[in-house]
Coordinates of C-alpha atoms and ligand atoms in Angstrom, one line a residue:
M1 CA 14.5 19.2 -3.2
S2 CA 15.6 15.9 -4.4
N3 CA 13.8 13.6 -7.6
K4 CA 14.5 10.6 -5.8
P5 CA 12.2 9.4 -3.2
A6 CA 14.5 7.6 -0.3
N7 CA 16.8 11.2 -1.2
R8 CA 14.2 13.4 0.0
I9 CA 13.2 11.2 3.5
Q10 CA 17.1 11.5 4.1
D11 CA 17.3 15.3 4.0
L12 CA 14.5 15.2 5.9
Q13 CA 16.5 17.2 9.2
Y14 CA 14.5 17.2 12.2
F15 CA 15.7 17.6 15.8
G16 CA 14.1 16.3 19.6
E17 CA 13.3 18.4 22.1
Y18 CA 16.5 18.0 24.0
G19 CA 18.4 18.0 20.7
G20 CA 18.0 14.2 20.7
V21 CA 18.3 12.7 16.8
N22 CA 14.8 11.5 16.9
P23 CA 11.9 14.4 17.3
S24 CA 10.6 14.4 20.3
I25 CA 7.1 11.9 21.0
S26 CA 4.2 14.4 21.8
D27 CA 2.1 13.4 24.7
S28 CA -1.2 14.8 24.4
A29 CA -4.3 14.5 23.2
T30 CA -4.8 18.2 23.9
Y31 CA -2.8 21.4 23.9
T32 CA -3.3 24.4 25.2
F33 CA -4.1 28.4 24.3
L34 CA -2.3 31.0 25.8
H35 CA -4.9 33.2 24.2
A36 CA -8.5 32.4 23.9
K37 CA -8.6 34.0 20.1
T38 CA -6.1 31.5 18.9
M39 CA -7.9 29.0 19.7
L40 CA -11.3 30.6 17.8
D41 CA -8.8 30.6 14.9
T42 CA -7.5 27.3 14.9
F43 CA -10.9 25.6 14.6
E44 CA -11.7 27.8 11.7
G45 CA -8.5 26.7 10.1
H46 CA -6.7 30.1 10.3
A47 CA -4.0 29.7 13.3
E48 CA -0.8 28.0 11.2
G49 CA 1.6 26.0 13.3
C50 CA -1.1 25.4 16.5
Y51 CA -1.9 22.0 17.4
L52 CA -6.3 21.8 18.7
Y53 CA -6.5 18.2 19.6
S54 CA -4.9 15.5 18.8
R55 CA -7.4 13.7 16.8
H56 CA -7.4 16.6 14.2
S57 CA -3.5 16.3 13.9
S58 CA -0.6 16.2 16.6
P59 CA 3.4 17.1 16.3
S60 CA 4.3 13.1 15.7
N61 CA 1.3 12.1 13.2
L62 CA 3.0 15.5 11.2
Y63 CA 6.6 15.1 11.1
L64 CA 5.6 11.2 9.8
S65 CA 3.5 12.7 7.6
E66 CA 5.9 15.3 6.2
A67 CA 8.2 12.5 5.2
L68 CA 5.8 10.2 3.9
S69 CA 4.6 12.9 1.6
A70 CA 8.8 14.4 0.9
M71 CA 8.5 10.2 -0.2
E72 CA 5.4 10.8 -2.7
F73 CA 5.9 13.8 -4.0
T74 CA 2.2 14.9 -2.9
E75 CA 2.0 18.7 -1.2
T76 CA 1.0 16.4 2.3
A77 CA 0.0 14.0 3.7
N78 CA -2.1 12.9 6.5
V79 CA -1.2 9.6 8.5
A80 CA -4.5 7.4 9.7
A81 CA -5.3 4.5 12.1
S82 CA -4.9 1.6 9.5
G83 CA -5.0 1.2 5.6
M84 CA -8.3 1.2 5.9
G85 CA -9.0 3.7 7.7
A86 CA -6.9 6.0 5.4
I87 CA -8.8 4.2 2.1
T88 CA -11.9 4.9 3.6
S89 CA -11.5 8.4 4.6
V90 CA -10.8 8.8 1.3
F91 CA -14.0 7.1 -0.1
L92 CA -16.5 9.2 1.7
Q93 CA -14.4 12.8 1.6
V94 CA -14.7 12.0 -2.6
C95 CA -18.0 10.2 -2.7
G96 CA -21.5 11.0 -1.5
A97 CA -25.0 9.6 -1.5
G98 CA -25.7 9.3 -5.5
D99 CA -21.6 8.8 -6.2
H100 CA -20.0 6.3 -8.2
I101 CA -16.5 4.7 -8.6
V102 CA -15.1 2.8 -10.8
S103 CA -12.8 0.7 -9.7
G104 CA -9.9 -1.8 -10.4
R105 CA -11.8 -5.6 -9.3
T106 CA -8.3 -6.4 -8.3
I107 CA -7.6 -5.0 -5.2
Y108 CA -7.5 -6.0 -1.3
G109 CA -9.9 -8.0 -0.1
G110 CA -11.4 -5.6 2.4
T111 CA -11.3 -2.5 0.0
Y112 CA -13.6 -4.4 -1.8
A113 CA -15.8 -5.9 0.8
F114 CA -15.9 -2.3 1.7
L115 CA -16.6 -1.2 -2.0
K116 CA -19.0 -3.8 -2.3
N117 CA -21.1 -4.4 0.7
F118 CA -20.5 -1.4 2.6
A119 CA -20.7 1.8 0.2
P120 CA -24.1 0.9 -0.7
K121 CA -25.7 1.8 1.9
L122 CA -24.8 4.7 1.8
N123 CA -26.0 4.8 -1.7
I124 CA -22.4 5.0 -3.5
A125 CA -22.0 2.2 -6.1
T126 CA -18.9 0.9 -7.4
S127 CA -18.0 -1.2 -11.1
F128 CA -15.1 -3.0 -10.6
V129 CA -13.4 -3.7 -13.8
D130 CA -10.2 -4.7 -15.1
I131 CA -7.7 -2.2 -14.5
T132 CA -5.2 -3.6 -17.6
S133 CA -8.6 -2.6 -19.5
L134 CA -7.9 1.2 -20.4
E135 CA -11.4 1.2 -23.0
K136 CA -12.9 -1.0 -20.4
V137 CA -11.6 1.6 -17.0
E138 CA -13.4 4.7 -19.5
A139 CA -16.6 2.8 -20.5
A140 CA -17.8 2.1 -17.2
I141 CA -17.5 5.4 -16.2
K142 CA -20.7 7.9 -15.5
P143 CA -22.0 11.4 -15.4
N144 CA -22.0 10.9 -11.5
T145 CA -18.6 9.1 -11.7
K146 CA -16.0 10.3 -8.6
M147 CA -13.3 8.3 -9.4
I148 CA -11.0 5.8 -10.9
Y149 CA -9.7 3.9 -7.9
C150 CA -6.6 1.2 -8.5
E151 CA -3.9 -0.3 -6.6
A152 CA -0.9 0.5 -8.6
E153 CA 0.5 -3.4 -8.4
S154 CA -2.7 -5.2 -7.3
N155 CA -3.1 -8.0 -5.1
P156 CA -3.3 -10.8 -5.2
L157 CA -2.9 -10.6 -9.1
L158 CA 0.2 -8.3 -9.5
E159 CA -1.2 -6.5 -12.3
I160 CA -0.1 -3.8 -13.0
A161 CA -2.1 -0.3 -13.0
N162 CA -1.5 2.2 -16.3
L163 CA -0.9 5.1 -13.3
P164 CA -0.6 7.6 -16.2
E165 CA -2.9 6.9 -19.0
L166 CA -5.6 6.1 -16.3
A167 CA -4.7 9.2 -15.1
K168 CA -4.5 10.9 -18.6
I169 CA -8.8 9.7 -18.3
A170 CA -9.7 10.8 -14.9
K171 CA -8.4 14.7 -16.5
K172 CA -10.9 13.9 -19.4
H173 CA -13.6 13.7 -17.3
N174 CA -12.8 15.8 -14.5
I175 CA -12.6 12.6 -11.9
K176 CA -9.7 11.7 -9.1
L177 CA -7.3 9.1 -10.5
V178 CA -7.0 7.6 -6.8
V179 CA -3.4 4.9 -5.7
D180 CA -3.1 2.7 -3.5
N181 CA 0.4 1.7 -3.5
T182 CA 0.9 -0.2 -0.7
F183 CA 3.0 -2.9 -2.4
T184 CA 5.6 -0.5 -4.3
P185 CA 7.0 2.3 -1.7
L186 CA 9.7 4.2 -3.8
I187 CA 9.3 1.8 -6.8
F188 CA 6.3 3.9 -8.0
S189 CA 6.4 7.5 -7.5
A190 CA 2.5 8.1 -8.2
E191 CA 1.9 11.1 -7.9
K192 CA 5.1 11.9 -10.8
L193 CA 3.0 8.9 -13.2
G194 CA -0.3 11.4 -12.6
A195 CA -2.4 10.3 -9.5
D196 CA -4.1 13.1 -7.8
I197 CA -4.3 11.1 -4.0
T198 CA -1.9 8.4 -3.5
I199 CA -2.3 6.1 -0.3
H200 CA -0.7 3.2 1.7
S201 CA -1.6 0.8 4.5
L202 CA 2.0 2.1 6.7
T203 CA 1.7 -1.9 7.7
K204 CA 3.3 -3.5 5.7
F205 CA 6.8 -2.6 3.4
I206 CA 6.6 1.2 5.4
N207 CA 7.0 -0.1 9.4
G208 CA 8.4 -3.6 7.7
T209 CA 8.0 -4.8 11.6
N210 CA 4.6 -6.3 11.7
D211 CA 4.0 -4.3 15.1
T212 CA 1.4 -1.9 13.9
V213 CA -1.7 -1.5 11.5
G214 CA -1.0 2.2 9.9
G215 CA -2.2 3.6 7.0
V216 CA -1.7 7.1 5.4
V217 CA -3.4 9.7 1.9
C218 CA -1.2 11.7 0.3
G219 CA -2.3 14.3 -1.5
S220 CA -2.9 17.9 -2.5
T221 CA -3.0 20.6 0.1
E222 CA -6.8 21.5 -0.4
F223 CA -7.8 17.8 -0.3
I224 CA -5.8 17.1 2.5
N225 CA -7.1 20.0 4.8
S226 CA -10.6 19.3 3.2
L227 CA -10.3 15.5 4.9
R228 CA -9.2 17.4 8.3
N229 CA -11.4 20.3 9.0
V230 CA -13.2 19.8 11.6
H231 CA -17.1 20.7 10.2
D232 CA -17.4 18.2 7.2
G233 CA -13.6 16.1 7.4
A234 CA -14.2 12.1 7.2
A235 CA -10.6 11.7 8.9
M236 CA -11.4 14.5 11.2
L237 CA -15.2 12.8 11.9
L238 CA -15.2 9.1 11.7
G239 CA -11.9 9.9 13.7
P240 CA -9.0 7.0 12.1
V241 CA -6.3 8.4 14.1
M242 CA -3.1 7.1 14.7
D243 CA -1.3 7.0 17.7
S244 CA 1.4 9.2 18.4
L245 CA 3.8 6.6 19.9
R246 CA 3.4 4.4 16.2
A247 CA 3.5 7.3 14.4
A248 CA 7.1 8.0 15.7
S249 CA 8.4 4.8 15.5
I250 CA 6.9 4.0 12.0
L251 CA 8.7 7.0 11.1
K252 CA 12.2 5.2 12.5
N253 CA 11.8 2.3 10.2
L254 CA 10.6 4.8 7.5
R255 CA 15.1 5.7 7.3
T256 CA 15.6 2.3 6.4
L257 CA 13.1 1.4 3.7
H258 CA 15.5 2.2 1.0
I259 CA 17.9 -0.7 1.9
R260 CA 15.2 -3.0 2.6
M261 CA 12.6 -2.6 -0.8
K262 CA 16.1 -3.7 -2.6
K263 CA 16.9 -6.8 -0.4
H264 CA 13.2 -8.1 -0.9
S265 CA 13.2 -7.5 -5.0
E266 CA 16.2 -8.8 -4.9
N267 CA 16.0 -11.6 -3.4
A268 CA 11.5 -11.9 -4.7
L269 CA 14.0 -12.5 -8.2
Y270 CA 16.5 -14.4 -7.6
L271 CA 13.3 -16.7 -6.3
A272 CA 10.9 -16.1 -9.0
E273 CA 13.6 -16.9 -12.0
N274 CA 14.7 -19.8 -10.3
F275 CA 10.8 -20.8 -9.4
E276 CA 9.8 -20.5 -13.0
R277 CA 13.2 -22.4 -14.3
D278 CA 12.4 -25.2 -12.3
G279 CA 9.3 -25.4 -14.0
L280 CA 6.7 -23.4 -11.5
K281 CA 3.7 -21.0 -12.2
V282 CA 5.2 -18.2 -11.2
V283 CA 3.8 -14.5 -11.2
Y284 CA 6.6 -12.1 -11.0
P285 CA 6.6 -8.8 -12.7
G286 CA 10.5 -8.8 -13.0
L287 CA 10.1 -11.7 -14.9
K288 CA 9.4 -11.0 -18.4
S289 CA 6.8 -13.6 -18.5
H290 CA 4.6 -11.1 -16.3
K291 CA 2.0 -9.6 -18.7
N292 CA 3.0 -6.0 -17.6
H293 CA 6.8 -6.8 -17.5
E294 CA 6.9 -3.9 -19.5
L295 CA 5.5 -1.3 -18.5
F296 CA 6.1 -1.9 -15.1
K297 CA 9.5 -1.0 -16.5
S298 CA 8.4 2.2 -17.5
M299 CA 6.3 3.3 -14.6
Y300 CA 9.3 2.6 -11.6
N301 CA 12.4 4.1 -10.0
E302 CA 14.8 1.3 -11.1
E303 CA 16.8 1.1 -8.1
Y304 CA 13.7 -0.6 -6.1
G305 CA 13.4 -3.5 -8.8
F306 CA 10.3 -5.3 -8.8
G307 CA 9.1 -5.8 -5.6
G308 CA 8.9 -8.3 -2.9
I309 CA 5.4 -10.1 -3.7
M310 CA 5.5 -13.3 -5.9
T311 CA 2.4 -15.6 -6.4
I312 CA 2.9 -19.8 -7.4
D313 CA 0.6 -21.7 -8.7
V314 CA 0.7 -25.1 -7.5
G315 CA -2.5 -26.8 -9.1
N316 CA -5.4 -26.7 -5.5
L317 CA -5.8 -25.4 -2.4
E318 CA -4.7 -28.8 -0.2
K319 CA -1.0 -28.4 -2.0
A320 CA -1.2 -24.8 -1.3
N321 CA -1.8 -25.7 2.7
E322 CA 0.7 -28.4 3.0
L323 CA 3.2 -27.0 1.0
M324 CA 2.5 -23.5 3.3
E325 CA 2.6 -25.6 7.0
L326 CA 5.7 -27.6 5.8
M327 CA 7.9 -24.5 4.4
Q328 CA 6.1 -22.9 8.0
H329 CA 8.0 -25.3 9.5
E330 CA 11.1 -25.8 7.7
N331 CA 11.8 -22.1 9.0
L332 CA 11.5 -20.5 5.7
G333 CA 8.8 -17.9 6.7
Y334 CA 5.6 -17.8 8.5
L335 CA 1.8 -18.7 6.9
A336 CA 0.3 -15.4 7.7
V337 CA -1.6 -12.7 5.9
S338 CA -0.3 -9.4 5.1
L339 CA 3.3 -8.7 3.7
G340 CA 6.4 -6.4 4.1
F341 CA 7.8 -8.1 6.3
Y342 CA 11.6 -9.1 7.3
K343 CA 10.9 -13.0 7.7
T344 CA 8.6 -13.9 4.4
L345 CA 4.9 -14.5 4.6
F346 CA 2.8 -16.4 2.4
S347 CA -0.9 -17.0 2.3
A348 CA -3.2 -18.6 0.0
P349 CA -5.5 -15.8 -1.1
G350 CA -8.5 -17.2 -1.9
T351 CA -8.9 -18.7 1.4
S352 CA -7.5 -15.1 3.3
T353 CA -7.0 -11.6 2.0
S354 CA -9.1 -12.1 -1.5
S355 CA -12.2 -14.5 0.8
E356 CA -14.7 -11.3 0.5
I357 CA -14.4 -11.9 -3.0
P358 CA -17.2 -14.4 -4.2
I359 CA -16.2 -17.4 -4.9
E360 CA -17.6 -17.8 -8.9
E361 CA -15.4 -13.4 -9.0
Q362 CA -12.5 -15.1 -7.9
K363 CA -12.5 -18.2 -10.9
E364 CA -13.6 -15.6 -13.5
M365 CA -10.5 -12.8 -12.2
G366 CA -8.2 -15.6 -12.2
L367 CA -8.1 -16.1 -9.1
S368 CA -7.4 -20.4 -8.4
S369 CA -7.5 -21.7 -5.6
G370 CA -3.6 -23.1 -5.9
I371 CA -2.4 -20.1 -6.1
V372 CA 0.5 -19.4 -2.8
R373 CA 1.6 -15.5 -2.6
M374 CA 5.0 -14.5 -1.1
S375 CA 6.1 -11.7 0.4
V376 CA 9.9 -12.0 0.4
G377 CA 12.0 -11.5 3.2
L378 CA 15.1 -10.0 3.9
D379 CA 17.1 -13.7 4.0
N380 CA 21.1 -12.7 3.8
D381 CA 21.6 -16.1 1.7
I382 CA 18.8 -16.3 -0.7
D383 CA 20.1 -19.1 -2.5
R384 CA 20.2 -21.4 1.2
T385 CA 16.4 -20.4 0.7
Y386 CA 15.8 -21.5 -2.6
R387 CA 17.4 -24.5 -2.2
A388 CA 14.8 -24.9 1.3
M389 CA 12.3 -23.7 -0.3
R390 CA 12.4 -26.2 -3.4
K391 CA 13.4 -29.1 -1.4
C392 CA 9.7 -28.6 0.1
M393 CA 8.3 -28.1 -3.4
K394 CA 10.1 -31.8 -3.8
Q395 CA 8.5 -33.2 -0.6
V396 CA 4.7 -32.3 -1.5
G397 CA 5.0 -33.3 -5.4
V398 CA 4.3 -29.8 -6.8
L399 CA 8.0 -29.8 -8.2
Ligands
PLP401 N1 -4.1 -2.0 1.4 C1 -3.4 -3.1 0.8 C2 -2.9 -3.4 -1.0 C3 -3.8 -3.7 1.5 O1 -2.9 -5.1 1.2 C4 -3.7 -3.9 2.7 C5 -4.3 -5.2 3.6 O2 -4.0 -5.4 4.8 C6 -5.5 -2.9 3.1 C7 -4.7 -1.9 1.8 C8 -5.2 -2.4 4.2 O3 -4.6 -2.1 5.4 P1 -4.5 -2.0 6.8 O4 -4.9 -3.3 7.1 O5 -3.5 -1.2 7.3 O6 -5.8 -1.5 6.8

């Protein structure tokens, strides 16, 4: 198999039931067995290639899982109904009552809220640390710590986790490194960089059309089988299962991910460089001014660039709101949460996706209320977009 993630997706060849160029969509919740004994074997996990019940696995979900594990260089994968369905299944599979997680503090607000407010109900504790400080990460590890959790590129501060070094720490303490790679599919091959488990919200770049939520956990056969185990598997028993129709449509979109990621990155770099030159406070890992620019370059698959997400800080929330409303009015994108869409999306993280994080903590981690997060779209003529955005910025007085 190729050493390049997009080639590995390209090389997957499927024939539909009637010779179709796309695999047939499985349309069943349950499956028949010709022999009762095979049903028992399937329950016990011994009947290779047999389907039991679609909460456990289904042909369409397996096709998508296979393609995502090919992309992430892992042995296998398991898709889920949402990114949160994937993330929480991993937490609950790896950790039980009395266990502890060391997590990056700048992570998606929903993940943060789960670890901060929900996991303690199950007696799972979390220490939130500055993931860019390897000393702080290691110092937070306790005898009951089961994993280091981080986003490869963090939301919304766009800090980059040093995956090879975090992997060394995890190995030393015999714990897992779990990486949410949602912002940087194809750009970072997390498993190659040392991650034990790689997670994506498929809702974002991978699907790319904002018509569904979805998630995936990529990892070893042993771990993924444990997630799906009928007796104690978190995915099987909590049931965040993706529907087959959705799996089929996401698989088709995955086939164009490499083209889209290149364009998202090209457009974001163009806007980031120009807005920085104009004097705006821009955070984008492709800029030399980004504190983890060199680290990013040491880890990335260069052809996909620095990703589609950038932030600008326009000083305060009022200005941020005014600017976003005007840009939406000028049809430059949508004032909406989420990312990885073909049109540009912008939101103010402090009052949206990171609003679960208390204001004092937002301040401490450098999340100012004037930050606008932009997921830059696939605009054909990005200079035209730049000029139109600049006009908006002048109009609201941030330039
Ligand atoms: N991880 C990251 C980095 C995200 O931005 C999101 C966004 O929602 C999630 C996970 C959760 O994924 P989902 O909305 O698909 O449940």
